[in-house]
PDB file of C-alpha atoms in Angstrom:
ATOM      1  CA  MET A   1     133.070  74.349 125.322  1.00  0.00           C
ATOM      2  CA  PRO A   2     133.379  73.987 129.126  1.00  0.00           C
ATOM      3  CA  PHE A   3     131.870  76.678 131.335  1.00  0.00           C
ATOM      4  CA  GLN A   4     134.452  79.090 132.700  1.00  0.00           C
ATOM      5  CA  ILE A   5     134.155  81.893 135.222  1.00  0.00           C
ATOM      6  CA  ARG A   6     135.711  84.947 133.612  1.00  0.00           C
ATOM      7  CA  SER A   7     136.049  86.789 136.906  1.00  0.00           C
ATOM      8  CA  ALA A   8     135.608  85.124 140.275  1.00  0.00           C
ATOM      9  CA  THR A   9     135.983  88.512 141.930  1.00  0.00           C
ATOM     10  CA  ALA A  10     133.090  90.005 139.972  1.00  0.00           C
ATOM     11  CA  ALA A  11     130.957  86.921 140.667  1.00  0.00           C
ATOM     12  CA  LEU A  12     131.586  87.207 144.417  1.00  0.00           C
ATOM     13  CA  VAL A  13     130.872  90.940 144.468  1.00  0.00           C
ATOM     14  CA  VAL A  14     127.635  90.553 142.488  1.00  0.00           C
ATOM     15  CA  ALA A  15     126.375  87.528 144.455  1.00  0.00           C
ATOM     16  CA  THR A  16     127.142  89.140 147.813  1.00  0.00           C
ATOM     17  CA  SER A  17     125.553  92.436 146.807  1.00  0.00           C
ATOM     18  CA  VAL A  18     122.392  90.757 145.504  1.00  0.00           C
ATOM     19  CA  VAL A  19     121.926  88.666 148.663  1.00  0.00           C
ATOM     20  CA  THR A  20     122.566  91.560 151.043  1.00  0.00           C
ATOM     21  CA  LEU A  21     120.373  94.040 149.157  1.00  0.00           C
ATOM     22  CA  LEU A  22     117.559  91.485 148.881  1.00  0.00           C
ATOM     23  CA  VAL A  23     117.708  90.837 152.628  1.00  0.00           C
ATOM     24  CA  GLN A  24     117.685  94.598 153.242  1.00  0.00           C
ATOM     25  CA  ALA A  25     114.714  95.110 150.906  1.00  0.00           C
ATOM     26  CA  LEU A  26     112.747  92.380 152.695  1.00  0.00           C
ATOM     27  CA  ASP A  27     113.703  93.842 156.088  1.00  0.00           C
ATOM     28  CA  ARG A  28     115.096  90.467 157.202  1.00  0.00           C
ATOM     29  CA  THR A  29     118.542  91.562 158.370  1.00  0.00           C
ATOM     30  CA  GLY A  30     118.102  90.317 161.939  1.00  0.00           C
ATOM     31  CA  TYR A  31     116.562  87.004 160.918  1.00  0.00           C
ATOM     32  CA  SER A  32     119.194  86.348 158.253  1.00  0.00           C
ATOM     33  CA  ALA A  33     121.989  87.029 160.762  1.00  0.00           C
ATOM     34  CA  ILE A  34     120.676  84.218 162.956  1.00  0.00           C
ATOM     35  CA  TYR A  35     119.865  81.903 160.040  1.00  0.00           C
ATOM     36  CA  GLY A  36     123.096  82.311 158.076  1.00  0.00           C
ATOM     37  CA  GLY A  37     125.463  84.228 160.342  1.00  0.00           C
ATOM     38  CA  PHE A  38     128.371  82.590 162.126  1.00  0.00           C
ATOM     39  CA  ILE A  39     127.573  82.135 165.831  1.00  0.00           C
ATOM     40  CA  PRO A  40     130.693  80.865 167.680  1.00  0.00           C
ATOM     41  CA  ALA A  41     128.628  79.292 170.470  1.00  0.00           C
ATOM     42  CA  ARG A  42     126.943  76.961 167.955  1.00  0.00           C
ATOM     43  CA  LEU A  43     130.343  75.581 167.007  1.00  0.00           C
ATOM     44  CA  SER A  44     130.880  74.888 170.704  1.00  0.00           C
ATOM     45  CA  GLY A  45     127.698  72.820 170.804  1.00  0.00           C
ATOM     46  CA  ALA A  46     125.166  75.405 171.983  1.00  0.00           C
ATOM     47  CA  ASP A  47     121.627  75.186 170.607  1.00  0.00           C
ATOM     48  CA  LEU A  48     119.584  78.003 169.139  1.00  0.00           C
ATOM     49  CA  PRO A  49     116.688  79.367 171.207  1.00  0.00           C
ATOM     50  CA  GLU A  50     113.400  77.568 170.667  1.00  0.00           C
ATOM     51  CA  GLY A  51     111.581  78.764 167.582  1.00  0.00           C
ATOM     52  CA  PHE A  52     114.720  79.705 165.637  1.00  0.00           C
ATOM     53  CA  SER A  53     116.180  77.807 162.682  1.00  0.00           C
ATOM     54  CA  ALA A  54     119.548  78.134 160.979  1.00  0.00           C
ATOM     55  CA  LEU A  55     121.869  76.605 158.436  1.00  0.00           C
ATOM     56  CA  PRO A  56     124.209  73.851 159.699  1.00  0.00           C
ATOM     57  CA  ALA A  57     126.932  75.400 161.863  1.00  0.00           C
ATOM     58  CA  TRP A  58     129.716  74.090 159.589  1.00  0.00           C
ATOM     59  CA  LEU A  59     128.282  76.027 156.638  1.00  0.00           C
ATOM     60  CA  THR A  60     127.833  79.388 158.376  1.00  0.00           C
ATOM     61  CA  PRO A  61     131.493  80.545 158.120  1.00  0.00           C
ATOM     62  CA  LEU A  62     130.817  80.752 154.375  1.00  0.00           C
ATOM     63  CA  SER A  63     127.169  81.827 154.375  1.00  0.00           C
ATOM     64  CA  CYS A  64     127.901  84.736 156.713  1.00  0.00           C
ATOM     65  CA  THR A  65     130.123  86.313 154.035  1.00  0.00           C
ATOM     66  CA  PHE A  66     127.034  86.997 151.899  1.00  0.00           C
ATOM     67  CA  LEU A  67     125.275  88.877 154.700  1.00  0.00           C
ATOM     68  CA  HIS A  68     125.994  92.418 155.902  1.00  0.00           C
ATOM     69  CA  ALA A  69     124.684  94.738 158.585  1.00  0.00           C
ATOM     70  CA  GLY A  70     123.897  97.498 156.106  1.00  0.00           C
ATOM     71  CA  VAL A  71     124.655  99.077 152.753  1.00  0.00           C
ATOM     72  CA  PHE A  72     127.705 100.938 154.096  1.00  0.00           C
ATOM     73  CA  HIS A  73     129.114  97.709 155.542  1.00  0.00           C
ATOM     74  CA  LEU A  74     128.529  95.986 152.195  1.00  0.00           C
ATOM     75  CA  GLY A  75     130.007  98.829 150.161  1.00  0.00           C
ATOM     76  CA  MET A  76     133.257  99.050 152.104  1.00  0.00           C
ATOM     77  CA  ASN A  77     133.821  95.297 151.962  1.00  0.00           C
ATOM     78  CA  MET A  78     133.000  95.053 148.262  1.00  0.00           C
ATOM     79  CA  LEU A  79     135.280  97.988 147.478  1.00  0.00           C
ATOM     80  CA  MET A  80     138.250  96.266 149.090  1.00  0.00           C
ATOM     81  CA  LEU A  81     137.296  92.849 147.694  1.00  0.00           C
ATOM     82  CA  GLY A  82     136.839  94.282 144.212  1.00  0.00           C
ATOM     83  CA  PHE A  83     140.260  95.936 144.100  1.00  0.00           C
ATOM     84  CA  THR A  84     142.496  93.375 145.837  1.00  0.00           C
ATOM     85  CA  GLY A  85     140.494  90.468 144.421  1.00  0.00           C
ATOM     86  CA  LYS A  86     140.860  91.657 140.838  1.00  0.00           C
ATOM     87  CA  GLU A  87     144.607  92.137 141.206  1.00  0.00           C
ATOM     88  CA  SER A  88     145.137  88.842 143.063  1.00  0.00           C
ATOM     89  CA  GLU A  89     143.047  86.988 140.489  1.00  0.00           C
ATOM     90  CA  ARG A  90     145.488  88.128 137.800  1.00  0.00           C
ATOM     91  CA  VAL A  91     148.117  86.119 139.657  1.00  0.00           C
ATOM     92  CA  VAL A  92     146.287  82.966 140.822  1.00  0.00           C
ATOM     93  CA  GLY A  93     143.316  82.817 138.442  1.00  0.00           C
ATOM     94  CA  PRO A  94     139.600  82.417 139.249  1.00  0.00           C
ATOM     95  CA  ALA A  95     139.961  79.009 140.938  1.00  0.00           C
ATOM     96  CA  GLY A  96     142.814  80.221 143.115  1.00  0.00           C
ATOM     97  CA  LEU A  97     140.830  83.309 144.111  1.00  0.00           C
ATOM     98  CA  ILE A  98     137.835  81.179 145.140  1.00  0.00           C
ATOM     99  CA  ILE A  99     140.081  78.880 147.196  1.00  0.00           C
ATOM    100  CA  LEU A 100     141.633  81.899 148.876  1.00  0.00           C
ATOM    101  CA  TYR A 101     138.205  83.354 149.652  1.00  0.00           C
ATOM    102  CA  VAL A 102     136.690  80.149 151.049  1.00  0.00           C
ATOM    103  CA  VAL A 103     139.723  79.255 153.158  1.00  0.00           C
ATOM    104  CA  GLY A 104     139.830  82.844 154.400  1.00  0.00           C
ATOM    105  CA  ALA A 105     136.162  82.648 155.393  1.00  0.00           C
ATOM    106  CA  TYR A 106     136.734  79.512 157.468  1.00  0.00           C
ATOM    107  CA  ALA A 107     140.050  80.684 158.913  1.00  0.00           C
ATOM    108  CA  SER A 108     138.489  83.957 160.056  1.00  0.00           C
ATOM    109  CA  ALA A 109     135.509  82.180 161.622  1.00  0.00           C
ATOM    110  CA  PHE A 110     137.668  79.677 163.490  1.00  0.00           C
ATOM    111  CA  ALA A 111     139.941  82.471 164.713  1.00  0.00           C
ATOM    112  CA  GLN A 112     136.903  84.295 166.092  1.00  0.00           C
ATOM    113  CA  TRP A 113     135.628  81.067 167.670  1.00  0.00           C
ATOM    114  CA  ALA A 114     139.023  80.440 169.299  1.00  0.00           C
ATOM    115  CA  MET A 115     138.878  83.884 170.927  1.00  0.00           C
ATOM    116  CA  GLU A 116     135.209  83.792 171.941  1.00  0.00           C
ATOM    117  CA  PRO A 117     133.937  80.186 171.811  1.00  0.00           C
ATOM    118  CA  MET A 118     130.688  80.958 173.649  1.00  0.00           C
ATOM    119  CA  GLU A 119     129.802  84.215 171.858  1.00  0.00           C
ATOM    120  CA  VAL A 120     126.141  84.267 170.808  1.00  0.00           C
ATOM    121  CA  ILE A 121     126.155  87.437 168.679  1.00  0.00           C
ATOM    122  CA  PRO A 122     126.150  86.429 164.971  1.00  0.00           C
ATOM    123  CA  MET A 123     129.143  87.414 162.868  1.00  0.00           C
ATOM    124  CA  VAL A 124     128.218  88.640 159.385  1.00  0.00           C
ATOM    125  CA  GLY A 125     130.200  90.207 156.573  1.00  0.00           C
ATOM    126  CA  ALA A 126     132.841  89.334 154.008  1.00  0.00           C
ATOM    127  CA  SER A 127     135.679  91.175 155.757  1.00  0.00           C
ATOM    128  CA  GLY A 128     137.247  87.988 157.155  1.00  0.00           C
ATOM    129  CA  ALA A 129     137.357  86.306 153.750  1.00  0.00           C
ATOM    130  CA  ALA A 130     138.414  89.569 152.109  1.00  0.00           C
ATOM    131  CA  SER A 131     141.230  89.834 154.665  1.00  0.00           C
ATOM    132  CA  ALA A 132     142.718  86.646 153.212  1.00  0.00           C
ATOM    133  CA  ILE A 133     142.755  88.246 149.774  1.00  0.00           C
ATOM    134  CA  VAL A 134     144.298  91.420 151.195  1.00  0.00           C
ATOM    135  CA  GLY A 135     146.995  89.261 152.818  1.00  0.00           C
ATOM    136  CA  ALA A 136     147.781  87.439 149.578  1.00  0.00           C
ATOM    137  CA  TYR A 137     147.697  90.701 147.620  1.00  0.00           C
ATOM    138  CA  SER A 138     150.264  92.204 149.995  1.00  0.00           C
ATOM    139  CA  LEU A 139     152.695  89.429 149.034  1.00  0.00           C
ATOM    140  CA  TYR A 140     151.933  89.302 145.325  1.00  0.00           C
ATOM    141  CA  TYR A 141     152.541  93.026 144.921  1.00  0.00           C
ATOM    142  CA  ARG A 142     155.064  93.590 147.691  1.00  0.00           C
ATOM    143  CA  ARG A 143     157.810  94.638 145.277  1.00  0.00           C
ATOM    144  CA  ALA A 144     155.644  97.300 143.660  1.00  0.00           C
ATOM    145  CA  GLY A 145     154.438  98.408 147.080  1.00  0.00           C
ATOM    146  CA  ALA A 146     157.955  98.468 148.480  1.00  0.00           C
ATOM    147  CA  LYS A 147     158.862 101.152 145.944  1.00  0.00           C
ATOM    148  CA  ARG A 148     156.362 103.488 147.612  1.00  0.00           C
ATOM    149  CA  VAL A 149     157.522 102.961 151.211  1.00  0.00           C
ATOM    150  CA  ARG A 150     160.820 103.015 153.051  1.00  0.00           C
ATOM    151  CA  ALA A 151     162.448 100.480 155.299  1.00  0.00           C
ATOM    152  CA  ILE A 152     162.112 101.159 159.017  1.00  0.00           C
ATOM    153  CA  GLY A 153     165.389 100.284 160.695  1.00  0.00           C
ATOM    154  CA  PRO A 154     166.001  96.549 160.213  1.00  0.00           C
ATOM    155  CA  ILE A 155     162.499  96.023 158.755  1.00  0.00           C
ATOM    156  CA  PRO A 156     162.724  95.804 154.930  1.00  0.00           C
ATOM    157  CA  ALA A 157     160.429  97.928 152.764  1.00  0.00           C
ATOM    158  CA  SER A 158     158.535  94.844 151.510  1.00  0.00           C
ATOM    159  CA  VAL A 159     157.553  93.937 155.087  1.00  0.00           C
ATOM    160  CA  VAL A 160     156.652  97.556 155.862  1.00  0.00           C
ATOM    161  CA  HIS A 161     154.344  97.458 152.819  1.00  0.00           C
ATOM    162  CA  ILE A 162     152.552  94.383 154.209  1.00  0.00           C
ATOM    163  CA  LEU A 163     152.226  95.994 157.632  1.00  0.00           C
ATOM    164  CA  TRP A 164     150.818  99.197 156.137  1.00  0.00           C
ATOM    165  CA  LEU A 165     148.171  97.209 154.254  1.00  0.00           C
ATOM    166  CA  ALA A 166     147.246  95.340 157.437  1.00  0.00           C
ATOM    167  CA  VAL A 167     146.964  98.600 159.370  1.00  0.00           C
ATOM    168  CA  GLY A 168     144.949 100.249 156.592  1.00  0.00           C
ATOM    169  CA  TRP A 169     142.515  97.335 156.388  1.00  0.00           C
ATOM    170  CA  THR A 170     142.131  97.387 160.180  1.00  0.00           C
ATOM    171  CA  LEU A 171     141.358 101.117 160.119  1.00  0.00           C
ATOM    172  CA  ILE A 172     138.729 100.578 157.417  1.00  0.00           C
ATOM    173  CA  ASN A 173     137.041  97.948 159.586  1.00  0.00           C
ATOM    174  CA  LEU A 174     137.195 100.230 162.617  1.00  0.00           C
ATOM    175  CA  LEU A 175     135.491 102.901 160.514  1.00  0.00           C
ATOM    176  CA  MET A 176     132.758 100.431 159.567  1.00  0.00           C
ATOM    177  CA  TRP A 177     132.313  99.445 163.215  1.00  0.00           C
ATOM    178  CA  TRP A 178     132.005 103.088 164.257  1.00  0.00           C
ATOM    179  CA  ALA A 179     129.523 103.860 161.484  1.00  0.00           C
ATOM    180  CA  LEU A 180     127.357 100.853 162.404  1.00  0.00           C
ATOM    181  CA  LEU A 181     127.663 101.183 166.167  1.00  0.00           C
ATOM    182  CA  GLY A 182     123.992 102.014 166.433  1.00  0.00           C
ATOM    183  CA  GLU A 183     123.121  98.739 164.687  1.00  0.00           C
ATOM    184  CA  GLY A 184     124.582  96.689 167.545  1.00  0.00           C
ATOM    185  CA  MET A 185     127.472  95.518 165.381  1.00  0.00           C
ATOM    186  CA  GLN A 186     130.826  94.701 166.945  1.00  0.00           C
ATOM    187  CA  ILE A 187     134.148  94.336 165.184  1.00  0.00           C
ATOM    188  CA  ALA A 188     135.435  90.762 164.871  1.00  0.00           C
ATOM    189  CA  ALA A 189     139.122  91.586 165.288  1.00  0.00           C
ATOM    190  CA  ALA A 190     140.272  87.969 165.582  1.00  0.00           C
ATOM    191  CA  ALA A 191     138.446  87.108 162.354  1.00  0.00           C
ATOM    192  CA  HIS A 192     140.328  89.797 160.440  1.00  0.00           C
ATOM    193  CA  VAL A 193     143.665  88.599 161.793  1.00  0.00           C
ATOM    194  CA  GLY A 194     142.820  84.970 161.026  1.00  0.00           C
ATOM    195  CA  GLY A 195     141.804  85.780 157.465  1.00  0.00           C
ATOM    196  CA  PHE A 196     144.863  87.944 156.826  1.00  0.00           C
ATOM    197  CA  LEU A 197     147.233  85.238 158.105  1.00  0.00           C
ATOM    198  CA  ALA A 198     145.477  82.620 155.964  1.00  0.00           C
ATOM    199  CA  GLY A 199     146.101  84.800 152.920  1.00  0.00           C
ATOM    200  CA  LEU A 200     149.787  85.157 153.761  1.00  0.00           C
ATOM    201  CA  ILE A 201     150.115  81.385 154.212  1.00  0.00           C
ATOM    202  CA  LEU A 202     148.235  80.464 151.017  1.00  0.00           C
ATOM    203  CA  ALA A 203     149.797  83.062 148.724  1.00  0.00           C
ATOM    204  CA  ARG A 204     152.848  81.071 147.642  1.00  0.00           C
ATOM    205  CA  PRO A 205     151.196  77.598 147.425  1.00  0.00           C
ATOM    206  CA  LEU A 206     148.424  79.011 145.230  1.00  0.00           C
ATOM    207  CA  LEU A 207     150.956  80.747 143.014  1.00  0.00           C
ATOM    208  CA  TRP A 208     152.882  77.490 142.620  1.00  0.00           C
ATOM    209  CA  TRP A 209     149.660  75.530 141.954  1.00  0.00           C
ATOM    210  CA  ARG A 210     148.467  78.018 139.314  1.00  0.00           C
ATOM    211  CA  TRP A 211     151.631  77.944 137.238  1.00  0.00           C
ATOM    212  CA  ARG A 212     152.179  74.219 137.717  1.00  0.00           C
ATOM    213  CA  ASN A 213     148.796  73.628 136.067  1.00  0.00           C
ATOM    214  CA  ALA A 214     149.151  76.345 133.438  1.00  0.00           C
TER     215      ALA A 214
END
């Protein structure tokens, strides 16, 4: 019997939580951010300071999703990932959810790099990848969501629903930034936008792919 992942969402939440909590327990948050965090300047060809080592730059858009600045940062991201991921996985299946997550991770990193190509502060957290899932979720459940909101002028209720989700997710990330301000963390706004747009773009192709191979 071939091995099957029963829940990609649960696997991502557990793996991310274990890695982050282990790093926290070992008091290696700063080191791990340099080693596995996404540093835009590295993608632009900049070298790390002497004495520092890190994963290959091309791998860090994914590795940074398993690292967080603190337990609150982790909890908020896993809460959103757990809810929207579970519901989106019902639609596209475990493989589709993983594709959505990985593409979202890279899309968010490249969006942040495009805005700040020489930034040296590491980007950590799953919010960029989770933003892709939030974006896809907003399309998969737009009809149900549209029943709870009203159209605004020429803007249909389904679009208003998507916009409300985007605004809500942005506010959650602003709350995380405010709570972790003392940790030197800054909000990667471009990464959230890039991930969300990737989710909107991938939603329909993944839906088609899932049912074509059903």
